[in-house]
CSV table of C-alpha atoms in Angstrom, one decimal:
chain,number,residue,atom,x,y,z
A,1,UNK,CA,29.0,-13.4,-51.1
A,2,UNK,CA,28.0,-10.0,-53.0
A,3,UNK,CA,28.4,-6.8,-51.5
A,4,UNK,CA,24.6,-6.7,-51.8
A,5,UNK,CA,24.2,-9.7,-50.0
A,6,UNK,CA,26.4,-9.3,-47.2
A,7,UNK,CA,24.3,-6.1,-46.7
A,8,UNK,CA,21.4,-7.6,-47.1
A,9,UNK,CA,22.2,-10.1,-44.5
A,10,UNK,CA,23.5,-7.3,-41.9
A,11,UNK,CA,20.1,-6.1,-42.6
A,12,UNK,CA,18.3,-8.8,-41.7
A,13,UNK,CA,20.5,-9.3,-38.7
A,14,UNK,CA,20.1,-6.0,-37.7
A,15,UNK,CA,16.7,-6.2,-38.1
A,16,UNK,CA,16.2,-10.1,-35.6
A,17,UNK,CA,17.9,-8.0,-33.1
A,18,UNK,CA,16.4,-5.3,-32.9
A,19,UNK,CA,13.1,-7.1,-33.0
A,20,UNK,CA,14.6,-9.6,-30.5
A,21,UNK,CA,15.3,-6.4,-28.5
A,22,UNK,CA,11.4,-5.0,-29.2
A,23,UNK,CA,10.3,-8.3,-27.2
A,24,UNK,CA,12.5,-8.3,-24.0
A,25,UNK,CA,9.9,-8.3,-21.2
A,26,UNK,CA,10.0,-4.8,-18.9
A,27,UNK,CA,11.0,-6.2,-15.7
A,28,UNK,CA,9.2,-4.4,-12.9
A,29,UNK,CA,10.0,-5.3,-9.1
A,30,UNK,CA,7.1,-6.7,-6.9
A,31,UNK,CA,8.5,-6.6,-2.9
A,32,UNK,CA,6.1,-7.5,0.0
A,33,UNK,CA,5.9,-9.8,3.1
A,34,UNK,CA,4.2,-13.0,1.1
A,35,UNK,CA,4.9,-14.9,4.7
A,36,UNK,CA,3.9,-13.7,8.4
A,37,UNK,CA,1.6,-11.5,10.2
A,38,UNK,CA,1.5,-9.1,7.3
A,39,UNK,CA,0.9,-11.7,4.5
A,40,UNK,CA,-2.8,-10.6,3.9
A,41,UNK,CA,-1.4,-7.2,2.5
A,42,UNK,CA,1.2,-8.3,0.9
A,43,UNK,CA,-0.2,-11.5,-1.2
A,44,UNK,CA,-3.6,-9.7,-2.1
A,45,UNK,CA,-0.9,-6.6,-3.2
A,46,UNK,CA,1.0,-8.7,-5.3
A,47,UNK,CA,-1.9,-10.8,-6.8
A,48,UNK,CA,-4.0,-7.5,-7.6
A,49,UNK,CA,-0.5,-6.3,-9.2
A,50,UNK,CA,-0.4,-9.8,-11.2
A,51,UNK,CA,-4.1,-9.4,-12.8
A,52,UNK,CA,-2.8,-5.8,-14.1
A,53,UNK,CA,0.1,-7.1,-15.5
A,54,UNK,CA,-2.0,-9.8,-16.9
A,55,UNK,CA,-4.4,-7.4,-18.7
A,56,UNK,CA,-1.5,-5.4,-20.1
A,57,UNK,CA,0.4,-8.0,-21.9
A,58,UNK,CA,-3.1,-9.5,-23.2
A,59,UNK,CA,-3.7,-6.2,-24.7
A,60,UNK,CA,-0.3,-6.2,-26.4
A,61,UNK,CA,2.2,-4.7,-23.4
A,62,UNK,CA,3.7,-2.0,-23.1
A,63,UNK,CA,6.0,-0.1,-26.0
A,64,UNK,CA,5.2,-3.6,-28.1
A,65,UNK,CA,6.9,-5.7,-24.9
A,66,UNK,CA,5.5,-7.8,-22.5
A,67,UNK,CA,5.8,-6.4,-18.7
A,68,UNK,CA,7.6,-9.2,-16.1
A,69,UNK,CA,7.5,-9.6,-12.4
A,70,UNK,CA,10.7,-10.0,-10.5
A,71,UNK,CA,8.4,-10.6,-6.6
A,72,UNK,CA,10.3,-11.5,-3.6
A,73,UNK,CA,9.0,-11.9,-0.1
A,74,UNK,CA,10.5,-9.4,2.2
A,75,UNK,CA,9.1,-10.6,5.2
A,76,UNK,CA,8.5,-7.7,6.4
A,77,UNK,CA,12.2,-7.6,7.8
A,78,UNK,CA,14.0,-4.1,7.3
A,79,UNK,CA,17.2,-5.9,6.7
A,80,UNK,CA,15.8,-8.0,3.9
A,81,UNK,CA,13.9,-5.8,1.9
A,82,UNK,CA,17.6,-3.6,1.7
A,83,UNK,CA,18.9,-7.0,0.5
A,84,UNK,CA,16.0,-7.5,-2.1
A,85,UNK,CA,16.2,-4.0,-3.0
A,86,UNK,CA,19.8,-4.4,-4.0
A,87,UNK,CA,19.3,-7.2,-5.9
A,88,UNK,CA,16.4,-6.3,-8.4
A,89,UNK,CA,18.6,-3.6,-8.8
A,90,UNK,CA,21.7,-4.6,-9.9
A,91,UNK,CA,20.7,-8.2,-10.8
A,92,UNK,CA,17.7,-8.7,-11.9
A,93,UNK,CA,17.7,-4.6,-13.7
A,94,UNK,CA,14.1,-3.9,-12.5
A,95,UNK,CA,13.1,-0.4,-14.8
A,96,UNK,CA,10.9,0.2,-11.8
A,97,UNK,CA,9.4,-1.0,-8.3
A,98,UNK,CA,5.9,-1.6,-6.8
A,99,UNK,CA,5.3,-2.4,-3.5
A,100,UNK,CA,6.4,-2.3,0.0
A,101,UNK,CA,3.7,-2.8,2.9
A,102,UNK,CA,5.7,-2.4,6.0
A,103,UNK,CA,6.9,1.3,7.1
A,104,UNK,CA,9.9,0.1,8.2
A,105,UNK,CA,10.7,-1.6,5.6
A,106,UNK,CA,10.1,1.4,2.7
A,107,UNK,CA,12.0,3.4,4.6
A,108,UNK,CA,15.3,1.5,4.7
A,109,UNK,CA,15.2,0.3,1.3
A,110,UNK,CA,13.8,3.0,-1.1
A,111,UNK,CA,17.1,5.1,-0.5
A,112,UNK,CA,18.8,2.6,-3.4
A,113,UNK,CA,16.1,3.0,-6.2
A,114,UNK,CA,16.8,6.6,-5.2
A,115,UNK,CA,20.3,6.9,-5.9
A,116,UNK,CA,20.1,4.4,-9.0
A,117,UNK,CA,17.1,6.8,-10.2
A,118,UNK,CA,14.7,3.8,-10.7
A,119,UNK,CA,10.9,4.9,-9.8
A,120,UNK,CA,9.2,3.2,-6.8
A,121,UNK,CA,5.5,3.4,-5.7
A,122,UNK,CA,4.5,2.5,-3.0
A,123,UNK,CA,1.1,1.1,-2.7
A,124,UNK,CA,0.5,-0.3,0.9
A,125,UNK,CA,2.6,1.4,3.2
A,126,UNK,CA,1.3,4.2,5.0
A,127,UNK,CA,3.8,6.5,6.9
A,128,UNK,CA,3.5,10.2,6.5
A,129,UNK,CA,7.4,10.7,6.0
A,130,UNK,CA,7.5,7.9,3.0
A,131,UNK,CA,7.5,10.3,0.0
A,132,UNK,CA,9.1,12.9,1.9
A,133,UNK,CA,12.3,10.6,2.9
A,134,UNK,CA,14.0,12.8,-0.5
A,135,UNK,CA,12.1,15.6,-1.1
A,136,UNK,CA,14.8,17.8,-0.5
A,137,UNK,CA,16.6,16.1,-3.8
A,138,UNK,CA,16.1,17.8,-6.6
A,139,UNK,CA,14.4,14.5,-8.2
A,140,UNK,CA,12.5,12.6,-6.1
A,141,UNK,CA,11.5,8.9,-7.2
A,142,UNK,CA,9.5,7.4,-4.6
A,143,UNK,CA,5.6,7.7,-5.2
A,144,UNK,CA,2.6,6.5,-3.5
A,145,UNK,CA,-0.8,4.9,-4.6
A,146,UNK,CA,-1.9,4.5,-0.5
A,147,UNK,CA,-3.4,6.7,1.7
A,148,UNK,CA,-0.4,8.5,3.6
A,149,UNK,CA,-1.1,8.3,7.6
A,150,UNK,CA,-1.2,12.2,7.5
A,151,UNK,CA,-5.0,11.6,6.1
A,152,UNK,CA,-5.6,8.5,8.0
A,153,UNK,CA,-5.2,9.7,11.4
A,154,UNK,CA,-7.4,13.0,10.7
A,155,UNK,CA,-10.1,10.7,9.9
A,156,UNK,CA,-9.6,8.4,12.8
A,157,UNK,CA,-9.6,11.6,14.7
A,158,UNK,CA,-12.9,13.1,13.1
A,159,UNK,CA,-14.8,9.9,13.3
A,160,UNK,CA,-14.1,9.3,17.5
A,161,UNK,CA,-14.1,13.1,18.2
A,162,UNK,CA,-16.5,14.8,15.5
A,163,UNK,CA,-18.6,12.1,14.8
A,164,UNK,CA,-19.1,9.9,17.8
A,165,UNK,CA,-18.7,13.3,20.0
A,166,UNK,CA,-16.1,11.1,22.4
A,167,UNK,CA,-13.8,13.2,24.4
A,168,UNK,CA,-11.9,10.7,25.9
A,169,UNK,CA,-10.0,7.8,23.7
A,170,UNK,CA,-7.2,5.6,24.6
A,171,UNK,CA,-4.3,5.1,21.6
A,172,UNK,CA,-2.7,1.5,21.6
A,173,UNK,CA,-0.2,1.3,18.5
A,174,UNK,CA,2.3,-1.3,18.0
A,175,UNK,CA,6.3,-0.6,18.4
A,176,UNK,CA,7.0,-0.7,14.7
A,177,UNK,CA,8.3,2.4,12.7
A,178,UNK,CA,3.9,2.3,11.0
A,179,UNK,CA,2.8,1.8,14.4
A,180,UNK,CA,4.5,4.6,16.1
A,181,UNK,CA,4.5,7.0,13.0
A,182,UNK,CA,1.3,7.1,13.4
A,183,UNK,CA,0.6,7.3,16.6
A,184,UNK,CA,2.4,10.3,16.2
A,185,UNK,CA,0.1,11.8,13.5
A,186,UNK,CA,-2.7,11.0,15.7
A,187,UNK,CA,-1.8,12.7,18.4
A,188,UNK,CA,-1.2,15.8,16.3
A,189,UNK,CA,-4.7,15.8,15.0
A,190,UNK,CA,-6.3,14.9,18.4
A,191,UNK,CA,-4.2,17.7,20.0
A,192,UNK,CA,-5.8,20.1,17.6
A,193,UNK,CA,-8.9,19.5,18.5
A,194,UNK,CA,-8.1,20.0,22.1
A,195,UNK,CA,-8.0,15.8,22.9
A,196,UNK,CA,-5.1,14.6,25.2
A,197,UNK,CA,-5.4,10.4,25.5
A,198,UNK,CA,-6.3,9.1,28.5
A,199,UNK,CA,-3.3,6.3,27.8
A,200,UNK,CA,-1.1,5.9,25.0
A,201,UNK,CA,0.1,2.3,24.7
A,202,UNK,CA,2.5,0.2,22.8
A,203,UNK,CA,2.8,-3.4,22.3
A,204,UNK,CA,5.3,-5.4,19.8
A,205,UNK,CA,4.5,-7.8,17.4
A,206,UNK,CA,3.6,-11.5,18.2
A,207,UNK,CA,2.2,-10.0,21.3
A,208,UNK,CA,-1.3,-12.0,22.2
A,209,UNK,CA,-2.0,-10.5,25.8
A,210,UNK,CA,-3.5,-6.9,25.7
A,211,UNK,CA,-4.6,-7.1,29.0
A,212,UNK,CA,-1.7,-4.6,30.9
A,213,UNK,CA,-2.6,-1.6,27.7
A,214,UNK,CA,-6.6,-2.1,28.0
A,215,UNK,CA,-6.6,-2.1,31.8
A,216,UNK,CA,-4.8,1.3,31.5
A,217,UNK,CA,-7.2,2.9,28.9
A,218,UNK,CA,-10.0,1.2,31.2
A,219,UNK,CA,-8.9,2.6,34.4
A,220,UNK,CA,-8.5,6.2,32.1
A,221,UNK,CA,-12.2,6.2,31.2
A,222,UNK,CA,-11.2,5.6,27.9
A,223,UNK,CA,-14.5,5.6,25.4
A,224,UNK,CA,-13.2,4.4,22.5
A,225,UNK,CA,-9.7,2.6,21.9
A,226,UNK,CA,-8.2,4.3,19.0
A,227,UNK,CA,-5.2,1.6,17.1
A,228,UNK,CA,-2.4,1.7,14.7
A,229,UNK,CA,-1.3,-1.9,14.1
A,230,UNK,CA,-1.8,-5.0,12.0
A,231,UNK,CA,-4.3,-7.4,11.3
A,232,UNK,CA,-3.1,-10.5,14.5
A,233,UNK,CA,-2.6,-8.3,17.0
A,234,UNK,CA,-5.4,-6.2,16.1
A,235,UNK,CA,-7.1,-9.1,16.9
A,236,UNK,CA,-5.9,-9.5,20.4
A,237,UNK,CA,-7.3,-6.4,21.3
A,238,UNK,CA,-10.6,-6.8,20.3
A,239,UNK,CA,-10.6,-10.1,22.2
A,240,UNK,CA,-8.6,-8.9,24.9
A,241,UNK,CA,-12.0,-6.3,25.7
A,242,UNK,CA,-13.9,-9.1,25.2
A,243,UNK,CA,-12.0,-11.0,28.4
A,244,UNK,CA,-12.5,-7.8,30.4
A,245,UNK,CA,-15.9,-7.3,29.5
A,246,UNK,CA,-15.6,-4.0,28.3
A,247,UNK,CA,-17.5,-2.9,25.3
A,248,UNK,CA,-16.2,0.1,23.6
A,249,UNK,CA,-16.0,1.3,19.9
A,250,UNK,CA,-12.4,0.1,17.9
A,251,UNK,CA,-11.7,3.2,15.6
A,252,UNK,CA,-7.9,2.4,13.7
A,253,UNK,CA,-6.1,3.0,10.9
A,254,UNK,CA,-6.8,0.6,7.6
A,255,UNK,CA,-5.4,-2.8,8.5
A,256,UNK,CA,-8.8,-3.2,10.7
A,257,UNK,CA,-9.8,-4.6,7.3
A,258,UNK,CA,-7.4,-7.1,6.8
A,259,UNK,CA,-8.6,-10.8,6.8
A,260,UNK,CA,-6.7,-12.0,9.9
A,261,UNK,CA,-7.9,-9.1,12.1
A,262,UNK,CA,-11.8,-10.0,10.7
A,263,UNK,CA,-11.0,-13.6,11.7
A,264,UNK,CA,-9.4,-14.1,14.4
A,265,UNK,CA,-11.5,-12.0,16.7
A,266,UNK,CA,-14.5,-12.8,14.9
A,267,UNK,CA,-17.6,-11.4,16.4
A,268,UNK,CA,-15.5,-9.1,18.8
A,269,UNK,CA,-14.0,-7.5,15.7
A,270,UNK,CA,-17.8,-6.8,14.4
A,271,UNK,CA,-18.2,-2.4,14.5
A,272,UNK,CA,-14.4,-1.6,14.3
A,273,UNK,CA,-13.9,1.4,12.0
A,274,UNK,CA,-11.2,2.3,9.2
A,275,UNK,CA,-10.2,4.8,6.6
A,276,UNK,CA,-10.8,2.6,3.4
A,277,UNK,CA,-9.4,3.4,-0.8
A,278,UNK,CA,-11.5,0.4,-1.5
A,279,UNK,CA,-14.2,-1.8,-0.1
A,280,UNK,CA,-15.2,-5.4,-2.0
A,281,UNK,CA,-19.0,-4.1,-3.2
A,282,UNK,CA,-18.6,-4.1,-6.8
A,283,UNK,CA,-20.2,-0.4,-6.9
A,284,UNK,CA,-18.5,-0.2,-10.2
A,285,UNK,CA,-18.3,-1.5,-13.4
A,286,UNK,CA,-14.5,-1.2,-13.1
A,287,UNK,CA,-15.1,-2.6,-9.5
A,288,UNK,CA,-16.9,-5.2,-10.5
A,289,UNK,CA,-14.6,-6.5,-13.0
A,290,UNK,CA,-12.1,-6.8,-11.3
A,291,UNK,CA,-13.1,-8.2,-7.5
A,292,UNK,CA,-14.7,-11.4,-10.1
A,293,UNK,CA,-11.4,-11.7,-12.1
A,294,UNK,CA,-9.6,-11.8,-8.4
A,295,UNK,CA,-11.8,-14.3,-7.1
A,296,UNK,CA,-11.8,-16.5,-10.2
A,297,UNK,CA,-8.1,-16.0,-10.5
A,298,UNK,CA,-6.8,-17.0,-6.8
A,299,UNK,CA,-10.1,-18.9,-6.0
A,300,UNK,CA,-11.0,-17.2,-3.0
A,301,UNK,CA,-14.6,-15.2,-1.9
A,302,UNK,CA,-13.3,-12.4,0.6
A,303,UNK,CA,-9.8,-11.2,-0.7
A,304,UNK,CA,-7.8,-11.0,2.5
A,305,UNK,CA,-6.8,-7.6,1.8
A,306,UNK,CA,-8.8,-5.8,-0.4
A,307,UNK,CA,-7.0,-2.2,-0.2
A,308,UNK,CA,-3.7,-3.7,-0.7
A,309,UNK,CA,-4.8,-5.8,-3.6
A,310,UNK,CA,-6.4,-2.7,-5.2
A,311,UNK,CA,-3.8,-0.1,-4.8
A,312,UNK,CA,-1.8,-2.8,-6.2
A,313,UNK,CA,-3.2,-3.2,-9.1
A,314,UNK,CA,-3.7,0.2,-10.0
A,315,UNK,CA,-0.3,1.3,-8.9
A,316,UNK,CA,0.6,-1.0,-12.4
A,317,UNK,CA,-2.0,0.9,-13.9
A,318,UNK,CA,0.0,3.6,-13.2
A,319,UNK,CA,3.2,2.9,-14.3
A,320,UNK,CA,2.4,1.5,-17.3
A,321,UNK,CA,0.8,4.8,-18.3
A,322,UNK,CA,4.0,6.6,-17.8
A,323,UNK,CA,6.4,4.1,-19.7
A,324,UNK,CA,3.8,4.3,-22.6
A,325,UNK,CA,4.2,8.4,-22.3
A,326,UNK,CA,7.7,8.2,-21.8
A,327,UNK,CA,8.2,6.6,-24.7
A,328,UNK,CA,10.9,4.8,-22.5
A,329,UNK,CA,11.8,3.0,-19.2
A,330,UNK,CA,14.1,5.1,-18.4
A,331,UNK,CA,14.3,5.8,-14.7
A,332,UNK,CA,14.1,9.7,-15.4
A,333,UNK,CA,11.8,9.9,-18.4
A,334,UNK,CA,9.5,7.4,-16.6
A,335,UNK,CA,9.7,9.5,-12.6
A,336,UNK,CA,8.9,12.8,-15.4
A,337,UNK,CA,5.8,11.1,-17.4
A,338,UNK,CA,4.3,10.1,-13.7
A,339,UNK,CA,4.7,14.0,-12.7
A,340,UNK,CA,2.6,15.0,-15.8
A,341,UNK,CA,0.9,11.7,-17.0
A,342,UNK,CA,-0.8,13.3,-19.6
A,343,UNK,CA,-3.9,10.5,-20.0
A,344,UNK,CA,-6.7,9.7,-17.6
A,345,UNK,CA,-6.2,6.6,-15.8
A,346,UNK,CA,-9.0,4.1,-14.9
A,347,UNK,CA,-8.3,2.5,-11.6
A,348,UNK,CA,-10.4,0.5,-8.9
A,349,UNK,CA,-9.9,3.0,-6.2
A,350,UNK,CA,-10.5,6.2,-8.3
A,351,UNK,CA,-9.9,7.4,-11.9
A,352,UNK,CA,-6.8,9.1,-11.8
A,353,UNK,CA,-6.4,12.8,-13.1
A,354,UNK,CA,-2.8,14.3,-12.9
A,355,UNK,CA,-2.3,12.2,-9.3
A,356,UNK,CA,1.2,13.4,-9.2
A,357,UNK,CA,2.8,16.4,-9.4
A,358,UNK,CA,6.4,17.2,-9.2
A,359,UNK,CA,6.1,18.6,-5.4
A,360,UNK,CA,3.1,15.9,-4.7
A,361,UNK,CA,3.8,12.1,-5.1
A,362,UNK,CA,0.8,11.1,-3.2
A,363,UNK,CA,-1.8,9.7,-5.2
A,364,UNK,CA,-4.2,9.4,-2.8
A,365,UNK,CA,-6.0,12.7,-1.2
A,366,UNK,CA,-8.7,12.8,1.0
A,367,UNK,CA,-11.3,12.7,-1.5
A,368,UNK,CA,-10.6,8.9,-1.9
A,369,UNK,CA,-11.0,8.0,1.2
A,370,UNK,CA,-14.0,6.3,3.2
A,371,UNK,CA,-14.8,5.3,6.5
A,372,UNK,CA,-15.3,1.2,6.5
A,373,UNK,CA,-16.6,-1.1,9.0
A,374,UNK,CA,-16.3,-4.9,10.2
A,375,UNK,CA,-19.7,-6.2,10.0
A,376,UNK,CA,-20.5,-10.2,9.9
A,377,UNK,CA,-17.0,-11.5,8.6
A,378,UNK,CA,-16.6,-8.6,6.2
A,379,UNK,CA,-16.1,-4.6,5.3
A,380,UNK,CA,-18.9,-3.0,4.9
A,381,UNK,CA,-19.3,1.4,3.9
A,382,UNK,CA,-19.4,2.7,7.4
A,383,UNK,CA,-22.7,4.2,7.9
């Protein structure tokens, strides 16, 4: 073989590997709770992130690859969603993480895509503290694409107090970390405005008799019943008022929207109220687009979660913008592009201008938020 041949064929080599390397997919980590009482959120979050992904490698991927979802179901278990973080970690070499629905469950894993500098945004859970957890680093890689409780419970505040002029409101929130996070925010902003609860009640998960909690907010006066839970046991609230025959408004946090809540009280959960990113009304073209490409896709009318599966999908949205800017998926470059993305991105929840800043990973403000309401099996704009 010539000189010029052998190089030629190093070339050529060099070339099918470097090509070879073009094409490796960008593996980005999808955790949620695909199984139990928090399934709604999680499925609908990982199938909105799926249709993203889906429209990004039709249009060519990202830095000429394809992106790839490493999912696993986390249960909703603190314990496994450490275990899951580990492993997309150092197994699977995730370049990033979406997800996380449970509190709990952020909290206890996020710490390892901190340390390995691999970005994580969060897209369904809610506590305050969640992008704070490492603020005090001097890079912090956790970011969010939900509504932090901090805005939540001002609006469930506002709406009860403000709106419906009630000065006296019962809390019930469950005993997990999201449950009594914010109960804790909501008793900051109800304090402001001079509002001390009549009762502030806690029940755990799996729970289906209310009837101790709602006999105390009852017995308090208690004209509205103010909640920080999830979907099931949501549920037995608003049937447990039924059983005592006491009508009174249901003002909570989001999960008031999710499917099993909507469902399983049925016309008891008709005129609950709940800060909302999203609502299924395609008021949009963007909107519209993509609650038909969800419902053709997973063959369903009423997405079970419709916040979760469109913070999901634009949290993608997202990402992909700062791996195109960085020019990389490097952890760093990529945590850097998302604190100066330098394009406008089109989402379903809002078009997103700068969303994060070095000092402000919250996506989400105010602005993007609106007050939704169970009406005849579905959400509805609260009027």
């Amino acid at each position: 073989m010539t000189y010029k041949t052998q190089a030629f064929v190093a070339a050529a080599l060099m070339t099918l590997a470097m090509s070879s390397q073009a094409a490796d997919p960008i593996k980005i980590g999808v955790s949620g709770p695909y199984t139990g009482g928090s399934a709604p959120m999680g499925v609908s979050m990982r199938d909105g992130v799926k249709l993203a992904v889906a429209e990004i490698n039709a249009a060519g991927g990202v830095l000429g690859r394809p992106l790839q979802v490493v999912e696993r179901d986390d249960e909703a278990k603190n314990e496994r969603g450490v275990q899951i973080a580990q492993e997309l970690i150092n197994k699977e070499k995730v370049v990033a993480t979406v997800g996380f629905i449970n509190t709990g469950v952020a909290l206890a894993s996020q710490r390892f895509y901190q340390e390995a500098k691999i970005p994580v945004i969060n897209n369904v859970a809610t506590g305050t503290v969640i992008t704070k957890q490492f603020e005090k680093d001097k890079d912090n890689y956790i970011f969010r694409t939900s509504a932090a409780d901090k805005i939540q419970a001002k609006m469930i505040a506002d709406e009860a107090v403000d709106k419906q002029k009630f000065t006296k409101v019962a809390i019930l929130a469950d005993s997990t970390n999201y449950g009594q996070l914010g109960r804790e925010d909501l008793e900051k902003v109800l304090a402001e405005k001079k509002i001390t609860p009549v009762a502030v009640e806690k029940y755990n998960i799996k729970d289906v008799d209310m009837t101790a909690q709602l006999l105390k907010s009852k017995q308090g006066g208690a004209q509205a019943v103010l909640t920080y839970g999830i979907g099931p046991e949501l549920a037995q609230i608003a049937n447990g008022m039924e059983k005592l025959n006491w009508h009174v408004p249901i003002i909570g946090s989001w999960p008031l929207s999710m499917g099993n809540f909507i469902d399983n009280s049925g016309k008891n959960g008709n005129g609950a109220r709940m800060p909302q990113t999203f609502i299924q009304d395609g008021n949009t073209p963007k909107r519209k687009a993509f609650i038909e490409a969800y419902q053709k896709t997973y063959k369903v009318d009423r997405m079970p979660s419709a916040v979760s599966a469109a913070q999901g999908y634009d949290s993608i949205l997202l990402l992909a913008a700062a791996i195109k800017q960085a020019g990389s998926t490097d952890g760093d470059k990529v945590r850097a592009a998302l604190e100066n993305l330098n394009t406008k991105v089109e989402g379903v929840v809002t078009t997103y201008d700068k969303p994060f800043t070095h000092d402000d990973h919250e996506a989400i403000k105010p602005a993007n938020v609106v007050i939704g309401e169970v009406k005849n099996g579905r959400v509805v704009l609260g009027k």
